[in-house]
Amino acid sequence: MGELKLAVLASGRGSNFEALVQAAESGRLNARFHLLIISNPNAGAQEIARAHGIPWLCLQRGDFEDRNAFVAAMKEALVQSGANTLALAGYMKKLPPEIIDAYAGSIFNIHPGLLPAFGGQGMFGGHVHQAVLDAGCKVSGVTVHLVDNQYDHGAIVAQRCVPVLPGDDARALAARVLKEEHRLFAEVLQAVAEGRLRSHQSIFWLEAKQ
Ligand code: GRF
């Protein structure tokens, strides 16, 4: 596939976005960042885009007359950017179905838990880690999956475990998981860039490097 033409969507501090940018700058990820879309003006991801000269745009539903105008603006921004792959890096909004259809199979989300457990609406950030701890799990981890019309539901592409350690609170677990998020997202996208994303029926996997 060659160089990925990435658009990243984020709502928060943007550490996953930053990890992707660093992976690209250090040659571990063959990608160009065509656009960052943030869903609120305070998203820290914006500062990262500015610092690295990446075009960015804040798109909020409330700024548009109606839903159609919002979706049209998002679609237009993505098309104009020339991106062919979307990475949701802490994007807290549901992507409109029109966007999912337009980029079907090329939209990846990172989730700080081992799906299909601990996912779905309301399962984000500390909620995921607290639920893992409350369930007494001995491992948690990271999932990268394709995006469909339901929260945290599309086909799983890659997962990695991290241990849950005695004495962990949600903060400690989140920090351990986040480190692995930063590695796995770049690895998955690099595999996509190298054409190593495979599927059979509804099962997806990454072929090992030759
Ligand atoms: C990450 O934990 C990611 O898995 C989830 O949202 C969080 C975003 O963190 N989807 P950051 O903004 O990338 O630091």
PDB file of C-alpha atoms and ligand atoms in Angstrom:
ATOM      1  CA  MET A   1       0.000   0.000   0.000  1.00  0.00           C
ATOM      2  CA  GLY A   2       2.902   2.398   0.668  1.00  0.00           C
ATOM      3  CA  GLU A   3       2.647   5.635   2.590  1.00  0.00           C
ATOM      4  CA  LEU A   4      -0.605   5.918   4.542  1.00  0.00           C
ATOM      5  CA  LYS A   5      -2.528   9.110   4.014  1.00  0.00           C
ATOM      6  CA  LEU A   6      -3.849   9.560   7.506  1.00  0.00           C
ATOM      7  CA  ALA A   7      -6.575  11.672   8.988  1.00  0.00           C
ATOM      8  CA  VAL A   8      -6.664  11.458  12.764  1.00  0.00           C
ATOM      9  CA  LEU A   9      -9.762  12.254  14.827  1.00  0.00           C
ATOM     10  CA  ALA A  10      -9.327  13.086  18.496  1.00  0.00           C
ATOM     11  CA  SER A  11     -11.224  14.690  21.340  1.00  0.00           C
ATOM     12  CA  GLY A  12      -8.754  14.813  24.193  1.00  0.00           C
ATOM     13  CA  ARG A  13      -5.132  15.315  25.153  1.00  0.00           C
ATOM     14  CA  GLY A  14      -3.910  13.513  22.027  1.00  0.00           C
ATOM     15  CA  SER A  15      -1.160  11.300  23.394  1.00  0.00           C
ATOM     16  CA  ASN A  16      -2.024   8.576  20.881  1.00  0.00           C
ATOM     17  CA  PHE A  17      -1.955  11.127  18.085  1.00  0.00           C
ATOM     18  CA  GLU A  18       1.421  12.326  19.309  1.00  0.00           C
ATOM     19  CA  ALA A  19       2.730   8.754  19.467  1.00  0.00           C
ATOM     20  CA  LEU A  20       1.689   8.253  15.836  1.00  0.00           C
ATOM     21  CA  VAL A  21       3.380  11.483  14.797  1.00  0.00           C
ATOM     22  CA  GLN A  22       6.553  10.436  16.601  1.00  0.00           C
ATOM     23  CA  ALA A  23       6.426   6.993  15.020  1.00  0.00           C
ATOM     24  CA  ALA A  24       6.206   8.603  11.588  1.00  0.00           C
ATOM     25  CA  GLU A  25       8.998  11.065  12.339  1.00  0.00           C
ATOM     26  CA  SER A  26      11.276   8.293  13.538  1.00  0.00           C
ATOM     27  CA  GLY A  27      10.588   6.097  10.504  1.00  0.00           C
ATOM     28  CA  ARG A  28       8.585   3.400  12.319  1.00  0.00           C
ATOM     29  CA  LEU A  29       5.373   4.423  10.585  1.00  0.00           C
ATOM     30  CA  ASN A  30       5.184   5.172   6.897  1.00  0.00           C
ATOM     31  CA  ALA A  31       2.456   7.776   7.066  1.00  0.00           C
ATOM     32  CA  ARG A  32       1.710  11.377   6.259  1.00  0.00           C
ATOM     33  CA  PHE A  33      -0.752  13.281   8.411  1.00  0.00           C
ATOM     34  CA  HIS A  34      -3.198  14.966   6.081  1.00  0.00           C
ATOM     35  CA  LEU A  35      -5.612  16.248   8.700  1.00  0.00           C
ATOM     36  CA  LEU A  36      -6.480  16.256  12.389  1.00  0.00           C
ATOM     37  CA  ILE A  37     -10.147  16.665  13.231  1.00  0.00           C
ATOM     38  CA  ILE A  38     -10.951  17.555  16.824  1.00  0.00           C
ATOM     39  CA  SER A  39     -14.434  17.477  18.286  1.00  0.00           C
ATOM     40  CA  ASN A  40     -13.960  20.267  20.785  1.00  0.00           C
ATOM     41  CA  PRO A  41     -11.809  23.393  20.757  1.00  0.00           C
ATOM     42  CA  ASN A  42      -9.967  22.459  23.960  1.00  0.00           C
ATOM     43  CA  ALA A  43      -8.586  19.175  22.681  1.00  0.00           C
ATOM     44  CA  GLY A  44      -4.866  19.045  23.435  1.00  0.00           C
ATOM     45  CA  ALA A  45      -4.338  17.213  20.169  1.00  0.00           C
ATOM     46  CA  GLN A  46      -4.621  20.601  18.494  1.00  0.00           C
ATOM     47  CA  GLU A  47      -1.336  21.762  20.086  1.00  0.00           C
ATOM     48  CA  ILE A  48       0.408  18.678  18.757  1.00  0.00           C
ATOM     49  CA  ALA A  49      -0.886  19.380  15.255  1.00  0.00           C
ATOM     50  CA  ARG A  50       0.318  22.971  15.482  1.00  0.00           C
ATOM     51  CA  ALA A  51       3.741  21.911  16.739  1.00  0.00           C
ATOM     52  CA  HIS A  52       4.180  19.500  13.834  1.00  0.00           C
ATOM     53  CA  GLY A  53       2.647  21.592  11.072  1.00  0.00           C
ATOM     54  CA  ILE A  54      -0.299  19.263  10.576  1.00  0.00           C
ATOM     55  CA  PRO A  55      -3.517  20.836   9.262  1.00  0.00           C
ATOM     56  CA  TRP A  56      -6.303  20.652  11.800  1.00  0.00           C
ATOM     57  CA  LEU A  57      -9.941  21.492  12.068  1.00  0.00           C
ATOM     58  CA  CYS A  58     -12.462  21.636  14.902  1.00  0.00           C
ATOM     59  CA  LEU A  59     -15.810  20.204  13.835  1.00  0.00           C
ATOM     60  CA  GLN A  60     -18.640  20.342  16.338  1.00  0.00           C
ATOM     61  CA  ARG A  61     -22.202  19.382  15.556  1.00  0.00           C
ATOM     62  CA  GLY A  62     -23.467  22.416  17.501  1.00  0.00           C
ATOM     63  CA  ASP A  63     -21.717  24.801  15.109  1.00  0.00           C
ATOM     64  CA  PHE A  64     -23.871  23.613  12.208  1.00  0.00           C
ATOM     65  CA  GLU A  65     -27.460  24.310  11.357  1.00  0.00           C
ATOM     66  CA  ASP A  66     -28.348  20.634  11.196  1.00  0.00           C
ATOM     67  CA  ARG A  67     -26.850  17.172  11.132  1.00  0.00           C
ATOM     68  CA  ASN A  68     -26.622  17.045   7.342  1.00  0.00           C
ATOM     69  CA  ALA A  69     -24.561  20.214   7.220  1.00  0.00           C
ATOM     70  CA  PHE A  70     -22.220  18.814   9.877  1.00  0.00           C
ATOM     71  CA  VAL A  71     -21.744  15.524   8.035  1.00  0.00           C
ATOM     72  CA  ALA A  72     -21.249  17.319   4.731  1.00  0.00           C
ATOM     73  CA  ALA A  73     -18.548  19.507   6.274  1.00  0.00           C
ATOM     74  CA  MET A  74     -16.748  16.501   7.715  1.00  0.00           C
ATOM     75  CA  LYS A  75     -16.937  14.638   4.444  1.00  0.00           C
ATOM     76  CA  GLU A  76     -15.733  17.636   2.495  1.00  0.00           C
ATOM     77  CA  ALA A  77     -12.801  18.182   4.871  1.00  0.00           C
ATOM     78  CA  LEU A  78     -11.743  14.554   4.599  1.00  0.00           C
ATOM     79  CA  VAL A  79     -12.056  14.450   0.826  1.00  0.00           C
ATOM     80  CA  GLN A  80     -10.159  17.720   0.434  1.00  0.00           C
ATOM     81  CA  SER A  81      -7.413  16.463   2.750  1.00  0.00           C
ATOM     82  CA  GLY A  82      -6.712  13.523   0.454  1.00  0.00           C
ATOM     83  CA  ALA A  83      -6.620  11.095   3.403  1.00  0.00           C
ATOM     84  CA  ASN A  84      -7.421   7.466   2.660  1.00  0.00           C
ATOM     85  CA  THR A  85      -7.169   6.057   6.187  1.00  0.00           C
ATOM     86  CA  LEU A  86      -8.790   7.336   9.380  1.00  0.00           C
ATOM     87  CA  ALA A  87      -7.354   6.784  12.849  1.00  0.00           C
ATOM     88  CA  LEU A  88      -9.645   7.470  15.803  1.00  0.00           C
ATOM     89  CA  ALA A  89      -7.278   8.363  18.618  1.00  0.00           C
ATOM     90  CA  GLY A  90      -9.552   9.126  21.534  1.00  0.00           C
ATOM     91  CA  TYR A  91     -12.421  10.447  19.422  1.00  0.00           C
ATOM     92  CA  MET A  92     -15.379  10.554  21.780  1.00  0.00           C
ATOM     93  CA  LYS A  93     -18.127  11.014  19.200  1.00  0.00           C
ATOM     94  CA  LYS A  94     -19.850   8.426  17.076  1.00  0.00           C
ATOM     95  CA  LEU A  95     -18.750   8.827  13.470  1.00  0.00           C
ATOM     96  CA  PRO A  96     -21.664   9.511  11.113  1.00  0.00           C
ATOM     97  CA  PRO A  97     -22.628   6.411   9.075  1.00  0.00           C
ATOM     98  CA  GLU A  98     -21.983   8.383   5.877  1.00  0.00           C
ATOM     99  CA  ILE A  99     -18.316   8.721   6.855  1.00  0.00           C
ATOM    100  CA  ILE A 100     -18.073   5.087   7.927  1.00  0.00           C
ATOM    101  CA  ASP A 101     -19.482   4.008   4.567  1.00  0.00           C
ATOM    102  CA  ALA A 102     -17.166   6.305   2.615  1.00  0.00           C
ATOM    103  CA  TYR A 103     -14.052   4.911   4.346  1.00  0.00           C
ATOM    104  CA  ALA A 104     -15.303   1.387   5.090  1.00  0.00           C
ATOM    105  CA  GLY A 105     -12.497  -0.931   6.126  1.00  0.00           C
ATOM    106  CA  SER A 106     -10.054   1.948   6.517  1.00  0.00           C
ATOM    107  CA  ILE A 107     -11.128   3.420   9.856  1.00  0.00           C
ATOM    108  CA  PHE A 108      -9.260   2.210  12.921  1.00  0.00           C
ATOM    109  CA  ASN A 109     -10.027   2.902  16.561  1.00  0.00           C
ATOM    110  CA  ILE A 110      -7.904   2.291  19.624  1.00  0.00           C
ATOM    111  CA  HIS A 111      -9.590   1.125  22.813  1.00  0.00           C
ATOM    112  CA  PRO A 112      -7.913   0.848  26.219  1.00  0.00           C
ATOM    113  CA  GLY A 113      -9.241  -2.610  27.033  1.00  0.00           C
ATOM    114  CA  LEU A 114      -9.628  -6.085  25.633  1.00  0.00           C
ATOM    115  CA  LEU A 115     -12.773  -5.978  23.525  1.00  0.00           C
ATOM    116  CA  PRO A 116     -15.441  -7.297  23.287  1.00  0.00           C
ATOM    117  CA  ALA A 117     -15.357  -6.996  27.092  1.00  0.00           C
ATOM    118  CA  PHE A 118     -15.342  -3.531  28.659  1.00  0.00           C
ATOM    119  CA  GLY A 119     -16.526  -1.685  25.568  1.00  0.00           C
ATOM    120  CA  GLY A 120     -19.607   0.107  24.321  1.00  0.00           C
ATOM    121  CA  GLN A 121     -21.252   3.383  25.142  1.00  0.00           C
ATOM    122  CA  GLY A 122     -19.961   4.915  28.363  1.00  0.00           C
ATOM    123  CA  MET A 123     -16.931   2.621  28.445  1.00  0.00           C
ATOM    124  CA  PHE A 124     -14.112   5.080  28.014  1.00  0.00           C
ATOM    125  CA  GLY A 125     -11.104   6.241  29.973  1.00  0.00           C
ATOM    126  CA  GLY A 126     -11.182   5.512  33.688  1.00  0.00           C
ATOM    127  CA  HIS A 127     -14.522   3.705  33.386  1.00  0.00           C
ATOM    128  CA  VAL A 128     -12.847   0.917  31.435  1.00  0.00           C
ATOM    129  CA  HIS A 129     -10.000   0.506  33.898  1.00  0.00           C
ATOM    130  CA  GLN A 130     -12.251   0.642  36.966  1.00  0.00           C
ATOM    131  CA  ALA A 131     -14.533  -1.994  35.442  1.00  0.00           C
ATOM    132  CA  VAL A 132     -11.517  -4.229  34.752  1.00  0.00           C
ATOM    133  CA  LEU A 133     -10.396  -3.842  38.375  1.00  0.00           C
ATOM    134  CA  ASP A 134     -13.912  -4.377  39.742  1.00  0.00           C
ATOM    135  CA  ALA A 135     -14.187  -7.603  37.747  1.00  0.00           C
ATOM    136  CA  GLY A 136     -10.956  -8.863  39.286  1.00  0.00           C
ATOM    137  CA  CYS A 137      -9.285  -9.357  35.910  1.00  0.00           C
ATOM    138  CA  LYS A 138      -5.610 -10.320  35.981  1.00  0.00           C
ATOM    139  CA  VAL A 139      -4.935  -8.944  32.504  1.00  0.00           C
ATOM    140  CA  SER A 140      -6.181  -5.971  30.594  1.00  0.00           C
ATOM    141  CA  GLY A 141      -4.848  -4.580  27.366  1.00  0.00           C
ATOM    142  CA  VAL A 142      -5.354  -2.689  24.174  1.00  0.00           C
ATOM    143  CA  THR A 143      -7.533  -3.352  21.152  1.00  0.00           C
ATOM    144  CA  VAL A 144      -7.268  -1.836  17.694  1.00  0.00           C
ATOM    145  CA  HIS A 145     -10.396  -2.501  15.690  1.00  0.00           C
ATOM    146  CA  LEU A 146     -12.154  -1.423  12.540  1.00  0.00           C
ATOM    147  CA  VAL A 147     -14.955   1.038  13.090  1.00  0.00           C
ATOM    148  CA  ASP A 148     -18.558   0.236  12.324  1.00  0.00           C
ATOM    149  CA  ASN A 149     -21.827   1.836  13.355  1.00  0.00           C
ATOM    150  CA  GLN A 150     -21.716   0.676  16.977  1.00  0.00           C
ATOM    151  CA  TYR A 151     -19.374   1.821  19.718  1.00  0.00           C
ATOM    152  CA  ASP A 152     -16.280  -0.398  20.075  1.00  0.00           C
ATOM    153  CA  HIS A 153     -17.857  -3.073  17.914  1.00  0.00           C
ATOM    154  CA  GLY A 154     -16.061  -3.441  14.555  1.00  0.00           C
ATOM    155  CA  ALA A 155     -13.743  -6.313  13.680  1.00  0.00           C
ATOM    156  CA  ILE A 156     -10.764  -6.666  15.986  1.00  0.00           C
ATOM    157  CA  VAL A 157      -7.477  -6.203  14.135  1.00  0.00           C
ATOM    158  CA  ALA A 158      -4.924  -6.537  16.935  1.00  0.00           C
ATOM    159  CA  GLN A 159      -4.780  -6.828  20.702  1.00  0.00           C
ATOM    160  CA  ARG A 160      -2.069  -6.747  23.300  1.00  0.00           C
ATOM    161  CA  CYS A 161      -2.258  -7.678  26.964  1.00  0.00           C
ATOM    162  CA  VAL A 162      -0.859  -5.856  29.955  1.00  0.00           C
ATOM    163  CA  PRO A 163      -0.910  -7.310  33.471  1.00  0.00           C
ATOM    164  CA  VAL A 164      -3.182  -6.038  36.189  1.00  0.00           C
ATOM    165  CA  LEU A 165      -0.956  -5.852  39.243  1.00  0.00           C
ATOM    166  CA  PRO A 166      -1.876  -6.128  42.912  1.00  0.00           C
ATOM    167  CA  GLY A 167      -2.505  -2.669  44.302  1.00  0.00           C
ATOM    168  CA  ASP A 168      -3.397  -1.150  40.931  1.00  0.00           C
ATOM    169  CA  ASP A 169      -5.927   1.630  40.889  1.00  0.00           C
ATOM    170  CA  ALA A 170      -7.562   2.850  37.683  1.00  0.00           C
ATOM    171  CA  ARG A 171      -4.856   5.476  37.227  1.00  0.00           C
ATOM    172  CA  ALA A 172      -1.956   3.043  37.508  1.00  0.00           C
ATOM    173  CA  LEU A 173      -3.620   0.588  35.159  1.00  0.00           C
ATOM    174  CA  ALA A 174      -4.473   3.346  32.681  1.00  0.00           C
ATOM    175  CA  ALA A 175      -0.832   4.441  32.563  1.00  0.00           C
ATOM    176  CA  ARG A 176       0.384   0.897  31.887  1.00  0.00           C
ATOM    177  CA  VAL A 177      -2.236   0.368  29.182  1.00  0.00           C
ATOM    178  CA  LEU A 178      -1.530   3.744  27.579  1.00  0.00           C
ATOM    179  CA  LYS A 179       2.145   2.868  27.061  1.00  0.00           C
ATOM    180  CA  GLU A 180       1.057  -0.175  25.109  1.00  0.00           C
ATOM    181  CA  GLU A 181      -1.527   1.829  23.161  1.00  0.00           C
ATOM    182  CA  HIS A 182       1.225   4.086  21.931  1.00  0.00           C
ATOM    183  CA  ARG A 183       3.167   1.105  20.580  1.00  0.00           C
ATOM    184  CA  LEU A 184       0.334  -0.960  19.165  1.00  0.00           C
ATOM    185  CA  PHE A 185      -1.497   1.740  17.194  1.00  0.00           C
ATOM    186  CA  ALA A 186       1.622   2.634  15.225  1.00  0.00           C
ATOM    187  CA  GLU A 187       2.459  -1.023  14.665  1.00  0.00           C
ATOM    188  CA  VAL A 188      -1.009  -1.755  13.331  1.00  0.00           C
ATOM    189  CA  LEU A 189      -1.017   1.233  11.002  1.00  0.00           C
ATOM    190  CA  GLN A 190       2.453   0.330   9.764  1.00  0.00           C
ATOM    191  CA  ALA A 191       1.199  -3.173   9.017  1.00  0.00           C
ATOM    192  CA  VAL A 192      -1.664  -1.611   7.058  1.00  0.00           C
ATOM    193  CA  ALA A 193       0.829   0.557   5.174  1.00  0.00           C
ATOM    194  CA  GLU A 194       2.806  -2.567   4.326  1.00  0.00           C
ATOM    195  CA  GLY A 195      -0.300  -4.381   3.096  1.00  0.00           C
ATOM    196  CA  ARG A 196      -0.193  -6.910   5.930  1.00  0.00           C
ATOM    197  CA  LEU A 197      -3.812  -6.545   7.053  1.00  0.00           C
ATOM    198  CA  ARG A 198      -5.562  -9.768   6.086  1.00  0.00           C
ATOM    199  CA  SER A 199      -9.116 -10.975   6.411  1.00  0.00           C
ATOM    200  CA  HIS A 200     -11.160 -14.056   5.852  1.00  0.00           C
ATOM    201  CA  GLN A 201     -14.910 -13.742   6.223  1.00  0.00           C
ATOM    202  CA  SER A 202     -15.254 -11.477   9.255  1.00  0.00           C
ATOM    203  CA  ILE A 203     -11.920 -12.314  10.895  1.00  0.00           C
ATOM    204  CA  PHE A 204      -9.028  -9.866  10.518  1.00  0.00           C
ATOM    205  CA  TRP A 205      -5.384 -10.272  11.414  1.00  0.00           C
ATOM    206  CA  LEU A 206      -1.968  -8.819  10.718  1.00  0.00           C
ATOM    207  CA  GLU A 207       0.453 -10.991   8.843  1.00  0.00           C
ATOM    208  CA  ALA A 208       3.903 -11.147  10.415  1.00  0.00           C
ATOM    209  CA  LYS A 209       6.717  -9.314   8.637  1.00  0.00           C
ATOM    210  CA  GLN A 210       8.632 -11.579   6.251  1.00  0.00           C
TER     211      GLN A 210
HETATM  212  C1  GRF B   1      -7.000   6.403  24.915  1.00  0.00           C
HETATM  213  O1  GRF B   1      -6.972   5.645  26.094  1.00  0.00           O
HETATM  214  C2  GRF B   1      -7.682   5.633  23.799  1.00  0.00           C
HETATM  215  O2  GRF B   1      -7.520   4.258  23.893  1.00  0.00           O
HETATM  216  C3  GRF B   1      -9.128   5.982  24.003  1.00  0.00           C
HETATM  217  O3  GRF B   1      -9.103   7.336  24.407  1.00  0.00           O
HETATM  218  C4  GRF B   1      -7.873   7.629  25.057  1.00  0.00           C
HETATM  219  C5  GRF B   1      -7.292   8.823  24.363  1.00  0.00           C
HETATM  220  O4  GRF B   1      -6.106   9.251  24.973  1.00  0.00           O
HETATM  221  N1  GRF B   1      -9.919   5.714  22.837  1.00  0.00           N
HETATM  222  P1  GRF B   1      -5.189  10.293  24.241  1.00  0.00           P
HETATM  223  O5  GRF B   1      -6.036  11.521  23.967  1.00  0.00           O
HETATM  224  O6  GRF B   1      -4.689   9.668  22.993  1.00  0.00           O
HETATM  225  O7  GRF B   1      -4.090  10.594  25.202  1.00  0.00           O
END
